[in-house]
Amino acid sequence: MARVSQEHLDARRRQILDGAALCFARNGFHATSMQDVLKEVGLSAGAVYRYFRGKEELIGAIVGEVLEWIQETFEAAAKETPPPPPDELVGRALAQVLSRKAGAQEGEGSYFPRLIVQVWAETLRNEELASVMHQGYAKVRVAWVKIVEGYQAAGMMRGDIPADHVARVMVATAQGFAAQLALFDEVPIEALQDGLRGLMSMGRPGG
């Protein structure tokens, strides 16, 4: 019997992850069954369970992958000297993640914002998923801290504020915008970038 190529295995795993993520974003984790996932991806139970033992493992894989994409984006930015300003950087990161998580059906748009809100809610009750999120968030924050330190070293930002505190706020900005996209749909990334530029332009009265 001919051996299945690694390329084929990777493509099949990608197909399952994308289909499952779309189902979860549409209906939530609890309302989505493995039968729903099988129907979405058009595969047999045996084909899917070859890669994932069940819904919880699928959820963990999807979350870990998204966090890895975000981490890679910020780590690459941290290597630039100086790093791109926050409005450019956050906009770029969101655009890259959203483009990877485009909806599978025409006109559906990106399902990533809806998916990530589902993930946040599930994290509150699922200890294993919470562990994945905590580890991923810690890595993302480390990348952000390096970026902030780059700003401070280049004289682009005050150096008397802890870089970790600034990093947490910048991560929260991206998270908050993702929540807006999930709740209100058509919020352009340019609005986030303009808002950040406005906040960055503020000066103290009489300063």
PDB file of C-alpha atoms in Angstrom:
ATOM      1  CA  MET A   1       0.000   0.000   0.000  1.00  0.00           C
ATOM      2  CA  ALA A   2       1.367   3.428  -0.944  1.00  0.00           C
ATOM      3  CA  ARG A   3       2.496   5.611   1.941  1.00  0.00           C
ATOM      4  CA  VAL A   4       0.621   8.857   2.510  1.00  0.00           C
ATOM      5  CA  SER A   5       2.893  11.882   2.064  1.00  0.00           C
ATOM      6  CA  GLN A   6       3.532  14.333   4.894  1.00  0.00           C
ATOM      7  CA  GLU A   7       2.152  17.082   2.662  1.00  0.00           C
ATOM      8  CA  HIS A   8      -1.145  15.216   2.403  1.00  0.00           C
ATOM      9  CA  LEU A   9      -1.254  14.649   6.179  1.00  0.00           C
ATOM     10  CA  ASP A  10      -0.578  18.334   6.854  1.00  0.00           C
ATOM     11  CA  ALA A  11      -3.249  19.423   4.370  1.00  0.00           C
ATOM     12  CA  ARG A  12      -5.813  17.104   5.960  1.00  0.00           C
ATOM     13  CA  ARG A  13      -4.991  18.397   9.447  1.00  0.00           C
ATOM     14  CA  ARG A  14      -5.338  21.976   8.156  1.00  0.00           C
ATOM     15  CA  GLN A  15      -8.721  21.108   6.644  1.00  0.00           C
ATOM     16  CA  ILE A  16      -9.959  19.743   9.975  1.00  0.00           C
ATOM     17  CA  LEU A  17      -8.685  22.687  12.016  1.00  0.00           C
ATOM     18  CA  ASP A  18     -10.202  25.277   9.685  1.00  0.00           C
ATOM     19  CA  GLY A  19     -13.560  23.504   9.556  1.00  0.00           C
ATOM     20  CA  ALA A  20     -13.708  23.053  13.317  1.00  0.00           C
ATOM     21  CA  ALA A  21     -12.764  26.681  13.971  1.00  0.00           C
ATOM     22  CA  LEU A  22     -15.525  27.867  11.664  1.00  0.00           C
ATOM     23  CA  CYS A  23     -18.086  25.669  13.438  1.00  0.00           C
ATOM     24  CA  PHE A  24     -16.978  26.886  16.863  1.00  0.00           C
ATOM     25  CA  ALA A  25     -17.114  30.527  15.771  1.00  0.00           C
ATOM     26  CA  ARG A  26     -20.625  30.137  14.371  1.00  0.00           C
ATOM     27  CA  ASN A  27     -22.259  28.210  17.191  1.00  0.00           C
ATOM     28  CA  GLY A  28     -19.937  28.188  20.185  1.00  0.00           C
ATOM     29  CA  PHE A  29     -18.079  25.270  21.676  1.00  0.00           C
ATOM     30  CA  HIS A  30     -20.943  23.721  23.616  1.00  0.00           C
ATOM     31  CA  ALA A  31     -23.477  23.847  20.783  1.00  0.00           C
ATOM     32  CA  THR A  32     -20.990  22.314  18.330  1.00  0.00           C
ATOM     33  CA  SER A  33     -20.691  18.536  18.260  1.00  0.00           C
ATOM     34  CA  MET A  34     -18.055  16.411  16.587  1.00  0.00           C
ATOM     35  CA  GLN A  35     -20.775  15.429  14.120  1.00  0.00           C
ATOM     36  CA  ASP A  36     -21.042  19.104  13.150  1.00  0.00           C
ATOM     37  CA  VAL A  37     -17.297  19.199  12.552  1.00  0.00           C
ATOM     38  CA  LEU A  38     -17.412  16.014  10.463  1.00  0.00           C
ATOM     39  CA  LYS A  39     -20.181  17.467   8.327  1.00  0.00           C
ATOM     40  CA  GLU A  40     -18.308  20.751   7.877  1.00  0.00           C
ATOM     41  CA  VAL A  41     -15.073  19.131   6.726  1.00  0.00           C
ATOM     42  CA  GLY A  42     -16.733  16.325   4.784  1.00  0.00           C
ATOM     43  CA  LEU A  43     -14.664  13.549   6.387  1.00  0.00           C
ATOM     44  CA  SER A  44     -15.415  10.329   8.219  1.00  0.00           C
ATOM     45  CA  ALA A  45     -15.080  10.012  11.973  1.00  0.00           C
ATOM     46  CA  GLY A  46     -12.074   7.738  11.531  1.00  0.00           C
ATOM     47  CA  ALA A  47     -10.296  10.292   9.365  1.00  0.00           C
ATOM     48  CA  VAL A  48     -10.790  13.082  11.900  1.00  0.00           C
ATOM     49  CA  TYR A  49      -9.992  11.025  15.011  1.00  0.00           C
ATOM     50  CA  ARG A  50      -6.730  10.017  13.410  1.00  0.00           C
ATOM     51  CA  TYR A  51      -5.578  13.582  14.064  1.00  0.00           C
ATOM     52  CA  PHE A  52      -7.612  14.682  17.095  1.00  0.00           C
ATOM     53  CA  ARG A  53      -9.075  12.582  19.903  1.00  0.00           C
ATOM     54  CA  GLY A  54     -12.042  14.890  20.402  1.00  0.00           C
ATOM     55  CA  LYS A  55     -13.416  18.388  20.642  1.00  0.00           C
ATOM     56  CA  GLU A  56     -11.239  19.480  23.558  1.00  0.00           C
ATOM     57  CA  GLU A  57      -8.067  18.573  21.680  1.00  0.00           C
ATOM     58  CA  LEU A  58      -9.311  20.442  18.613  1.00  0.00           C
ATOM     59  CA  ILE A  59      -9.988  23.552  20.682  1.00  0.00           C
ATOM     60  CA  GLY A  60      -6.532  23.443  22.263  1.00  0.00           C
ATOM     61  CA  ALA A  61      -4.842  23.048  18.870  1.00  0.00           C
ATOM     62  CA  ILE A  62      -6.733  26.002  17.375  1.00  0.00           C
ATOM     63  CA  VAL A  63      -5.959  28.274  20.324  1.00  0.00           C
ATOM     64  CA  GLY A  64      -2.288  27.309  20.376  1.00  0.00           C
ATOM     65  CA  GLU A  65      -1.962  27.964  16.665  1.00  0.00           C
ATOM     66  CA  VAL A  66      -3.506  31.444  16.818  1.00  0.00           C
ATOM     67  CA  LEU A  67      -1.304  32.425  19.765  1.00  0.00           C
ATOM     68  CA  GLU A  68       1.744  31.169  17.859  1.00  0.00           C
ATOM     69  CA  TRP A  69       0.860  33.302  14.825  1.00  0.00           C
ATOM     70  CA  ILE A  70       0.493  36.399  16.992  1.00  0.00           C
ATOM     71  CA  GLN A  71       3.755  35.678  18.809  1.00  0.00           C
ATOM     72  CA  GLU A  72       5.640  35.254  15.528  1.00  0.00           C
ATOM     73  CA  THR A  73       4.320  38.587  14.241  1.00  0.00           C
ATOM     74  CA  PHE A  74       5.494  40.491  17.297  1.00  0.00           C
ATOM     75  CA  GLU A  75       8.826  38.694  17.578  1.00  0.00           C
ATOM     76  CA  ALA A  76       9.600  39.677  13.986  1.00  0.00           C
ATOM     77  CA  ALA A  77       8.704  43.289  14.774  1.00  0.00           C
ATOM     78  CA  ALA A  78      10.927  43.247  17.862  1.00  0.00           C
ATOM     79  CA  LYS A  79      13.937  42.550  15.620  1.00  0.00           C
ATOM     80  CA  GLU A  80      13.389  45.786  13.683  1.00  0.00           C
ATOM     81  CA  THR A  81      15.441  48.783  14.845  1.00  0.00           C
ATOM     82  CA  PRO A  82      13.541  50.728  15.937  1.00  0.00           C
ATOM     83  CA  PRO A  83      10.320  48.689  16.009  1.00  0.00           C
ATOM     84  CA  PRO A  84       7.391  50.089  13.976  1.00  0.00           C
ATOM     85  CA  PRO A  85       5.163  52.456  15.995  1.00  0.00           C
ATOM     86  CA  PRO A  86       2.202  50.917  17.883  1.00  0.00           C
ATOM     87  CA  ASP A  87      -0.458  51.985  15.379  1.00  0.00           C
ATOM     88  CA  GLU A  88       1.394  50.298  12.520  1.00  0.00           C
ATOM     89  CA  LEU A  89       2.393  47.243  14.544  1.00  0.00           C
ATOM     90  CA  VAL A  90      -0.997  46.419  16.083  1.00  0.00           C
ATOM     91  CA  GLY A  91      -2.742  47.013  12.772  1.00  0.00           C
ATOM     92  CA  ARG A  92      -0.293  44.733  10.975  1.00  0.00           C
ATOM     93  CA  ALA A  93      -0.667  41.964  13.557  1.00  0.00           C
ATOM     94  CA  LEU A  94      -4.458  42.025  13.431  1.00  0.00           C
ATOM     95  CA  ALA A  95      -4.513  42.144   9.647  1.00  0.00           C
ATOM     96  CA  GLN A  96      -2.223  39.111   9.415  1.00  0.00           C
ATOM     97  CA  VAL A  97      -4.274  37.028  11.853  1.00  0.00           C
ATOM     98  CA  LEU A  98      -7.565  38.044  10.268  1.00  0.00           C
ATOM     99  CA  SER A  99      -6.293  37.176   6.799  1.00  0.00           C
ATOM    100  CA  ARG A 100      -5.295  33.701   7.978  1.00  0.00           C
ATOM    101  CA  LYS A 101      -8.723  33.183   9.515  1.00  0.00           C
ATOM    102  CA  ALA A 102     -10.886  34.212   6.586  1.00  0.00           C
ATOM    103  CA  GLY A 103     -14.389  32.788   6.550  1.00  0.00           C
ATOM    104  CA  ALA A 104     -14.880  29.628   4.528  1.00  0.00           C
ATOM    105  CA  GLN A 105     -18.008  30.879   2.777  1.00  0.00           C
ATOM    106  CA  GLU A 106     -18.392  33.888   0.523  1.00  0.00           C
ATOM    107  CA  GLY A 107     -19.476  36.989   2.412  1.00  0.00           C
ATOM    108  CA  GLU A 108     -18.840  35.416   5.819  1.00  0.00           C
ATOM    109  CA  GLY A 109     -15.785  37.503   6.563  1.00  0.00           C
ATOM    110  CA  SER A 110     -13.211  36.553   9.194  1.00  0.00           C
ATOM    111  CA  TYR A 111     -14.416  34.268  11.938  1.00  0.00           C
ATOM    112  CA  PHE A 112     -11.374  34.843  14.162  1.00  0.00           C
ATOM    113  CA  PRO A 113     -12.935  37.589  16.353  1.00  0.00           C
ATOM    114  CA  ARG A 114     -15.996  35.459  17.122  1.00  0.00           C
ATOM    115  CA  LEU A 115     -13.774  32.456  17.737  1.00  0.00           C
ATOM    116  CA  ILE A 116     -11.478  34.256  20.158  1.00  0.00           C
ATOM    117  CA  VAL A 117     -14.416  35.538  22.240  1.00  0.00           C
ATOM    118  CA  GLN A 118     -15.649  31.936  22.483  1.00  0.00           C
ATOM    119  CA  VAL A 119     -12.162  30.927  23.588  1.00  0.00           C
ATOM    120  CA  TRP A 120     -12.051  33.539  26.346  1.00  0.00           C
ATOM    121  CA  ALA A 121     -15.354  32.308  27.736  1.00  0.00           C
ATOM    122  CA  GLU A 122     -14.288  28.665  27.548  1.00  0.00           C
ATOM    123  CA  THR A 123     -11.015  29.457  29.326  1.00  0.00           C
ATOM    124  CA  LEU A 124     -12.968  30.347  32.469  1.00  0.00           C
ATOM    125  CA  ARG A 125     -14.209  26.758  32.868  1.00  0.00           C
ATOM    126  CA  ASN A 126     -11.561  24.650  31.101  1.00  0.00           C
ATOM    127  CA  GLU A 127      -8.321  24.315  33.067  1.00  0.00           C
ATOM    128  CA  GLU A 128      -6.367  22.743  30.207  1.00  0.00           C
ATOM    129  CA  LEU A 129      -7.353  25.493  27.806  1.00  0.00           C
ATOM    130  CA  ALA A 130      -6.596  28.081  30.479  1.00  0.00           C
ATOM    131  CA  SER A 131      -3.087  26.647  30.728  1.00  0.00           C
ATOM    132  CA  VAL A 132      -2.611  26.907  26.950  1.00  0.00           C
ATOM    133  CA  MET A 133      -3.843  30.511  27.028  1.00  0.00           C
ATOM    134  CA  HIS A 134      -1.628  31.493  29.962  1.00  0.00           C
ATOM    135  CA  GLN A 135       1.480  30.039  28.356  1.00  0.00           C
ATOM    136  CA  GLY A 136       0.688  31.621  25.004  1.00  0.00           C
ATOM    137  CA  TYR A 137      -0.128  35.002  26.530  1.00  0.00           C
ATOM    138  CA  ALA A 138       3.136  34.959  28.493  1.00  0.00           C
ATOM    139  CA  LYS A 139       5.118  34.412  25.271  1.00  0.00           C
ATOM    140  CA  VAL A 140       3.222  37.166  23.452  1.00  0.00           C
ATOM    141  CA  ARG A 141       3.835  39.551  26.342  1.00  0.00           C
ATOM    142  CA  VAL A 142       7.570  38.810  26.286  1.00  0.00           C
ATOM    143  CA  ALA A 143       7.653  39.758  22.604  1.00  0.00           C
ATOM    144  CA  TRP A 144       5.736  42.963  23.341  1.00  0.00           C
ATOM    145  CA  VAL A 145       8.113  43.867  26.182  1.00  0.00           C
ATOM    146  CA  LYS A 146      11.034  43.640  23.754  1.00  0.00           C
ATOM    147  CA  ILE A 147       9.195  45.960  21.376  1.00  0.00           C
ATOM    148  CA  VAL A 148       8.523  48.507  24.130  1.00  0.00           C
ATOM    149  CA  GLU A 149      12.159  48.335  25.216  1.00  0.00           C
ATOM    150  CA  GLY A 150      13.064  49.063  21.590  1.00  0.00           C
ATOM    151  CA  TYR A 151      10.826  52.148  21.661  1.00  0.00           C
ATOM    152  CA  GLN A 152      12.469  53.324  24.874  1.00  0.00           C
ATOM    153  CA  ALA A 153      15.996  52.711  23.582  1.00  0.00           C
ATOM    154  CA  ALA A 154      15.186  54.723  20.430  1.00  0.00           C
ATOM    155  CA  GLY A 155      13.773  57.603  22.472  1.00  0.00           C
ATOM    156  CA  MET A 156      10.293  57.039  21.028  1.00  0.00           C
ATOM    157  CA  MET A 157       8.724  56.404  24.441  1.00  0.00           C
ATOM    158  CA  ARG A 158       9.292  57.469  28.016  1.00  0.00           C
ATOM    159  CA  GLY A 159      11.801  55.249  29.733  1.00  0.00           C
ATOM    160  CA  ASP A 160      10.511  55.702  33.286  1.00  0.00           C
ATOM    161  CA  ILE A 161       7.445  53.481  32.802  1.00  0.00           C
ATOM    162  CA  PRO A 162       7.915  49.708  33.190  1.00  0.00           C
ATOM    163  CA  ALA A 163       8.014  48.102  29.748  1.00  0.00           C
ATOM    164  CA  ASP A 164       5.847  45.223  30.983  1.00  0.00           C
ATOM    165  CA  HIS A 165       3.068  47.640  31.962  1.00  0.00           C
ATOM    166  CA  VAL A 166       3.068  49.240  28.520  1.00  0.00           C
ATOM    167  CA  ALA A 167       3.151  45.799  26.873  1.00  0.00           C
ATOM    168  CA  ARG A 168       0.077  44.659  28.811  1.00  0.00           C
ATOM    169  CA  VAL A 169      -1.877  47.723  27.698  1.00  0.00           C
ATOM    170  CA  MET A 170      -0.889  47.240  24.058  1.00  0.00           C
ATOM    171  CA  VAL A 171      -1.966  43.597  24.183  1.00  0.00           C
ATOM    172  CA  ALA A 172      -5.237  44.697  25.791  1.00  0.00           C
ATOM    173  CA  THR A 173      -5.772  47.157  22.921  1.00  0.00           C
ATOM    174  CA  ALA A 174      -5.550  44.352  20.381  1.00  0.00           C
ATOM    175  CA  GLN A 175      -7.823  42.139  22.490  1.00  0.00           C
ATOM    176  CA  GLY A 176     -10.394  44.913  22.877  1.00  0.00           C
ATOM    177  CA  PHE A 177     -10.456  45.602  19.164  1.00  0.00           C
ATOM    178  CA  ALA A 178     -10.954  41.894  18.460  1.00  0.00           C
ATOM    179  CA  ALA A 179     -13.951  41.999  20.825  1.00  0.00           C
ATOM    180  CA  GLN A 180     -15.388  44.975  18.912  1.00  0.00           C
ATOM    181  CA  LEU A 181     -15.027  43.076  15.653  1.00  0.00           C
ATOM    182  CA  ALA A 182     -16.840  40.094  17.161  1.00  0.00           C
ATOM    183  CA  LEU A 183     -19.698  42.199  18.520  1.00  0.00           C
ATOM    184  CA  PHE A 184     -20.104  44.877  15.873  1.00  0.00           C
ATOM    185  CA  ASP A 185     -18.613  43.270  12.734  1.00  0.00           C
ATOM    186  CA  GLU A 186     -17.560  45.974  10.298  1.00  0.00           C
ATOM    187  CA  VAL A 187     -15.046  47.964  12.328  1.00  0.00           C
ATOM    188  CA  PRO A 188     -12.096  48.758  10.043  1.00  0.00           C
ATOM    189  CA  ILE A 189      -8.576  48.213  11.315  1.00  0.00           C
ATOM    190  CA  GLU A 190      -7.872  51.767  10.146  1.00  0.00           C
ATOM    191  CA  ALA A 191     -10.151  52.979  12.951  1.00  0.00           C
ATOM    192  CA  LEU A 192      -7.899  51.277  15.499  1.00  0.00           C
ATOM    193  CA  GLN A 193      -4.793  52.728  13.877  1.00  0.00           C
ATOM    194  CA  ASP A 194      -6.251  56.248  13.754  1.00  0.00           C
ATOM    195  CA  GLY A 195      -7.327  55.961  17.388  1.00  0.00           C
ATOM    196  CA  LEU A 196      -3.870  54.876  18.485  1.00  0.00           C
ATOM    197  CA  ARG A 197      -2.286  57.738  16.543  1.00  0.00           C
ATOM    198  CA  GLY A 198      -4.670  60.142  18.273  1.00  0.00           C
ATOM    199  CA  LEU A 199      -3.780  58.837  21.721  1.00  0.00           C
ATOM    200  CA  MET A 200      -0.072  58.890  20.885  1.00  0.00           C
ATOM    201  CA  SER A 201      -0.335  62.564  19.873  1.00  0.00           C
ATOM    202  CA  MET A 202      -1.653  63.736  23.241  1.00  0.00           C
ATOM    203  CA  GLY A 203       0.357  66.146  25.319  1.00  0.00           C
ATOM    204  CA  ARG A 204      -0.166  67.344  28.859  1.00  0.00           C
ATOM    205  CA  PRO A 205      -1.956  70.724  29.251  1.00  0.00           C
ATOM    206  CA  GLY A 206       0.595  73.484  29.497  1.00  0.00           C
ATOM    207  CA  GLY A 207       3.378  71.050  28.550  1.00  0.00           C
TER     208      GLY A 207
END
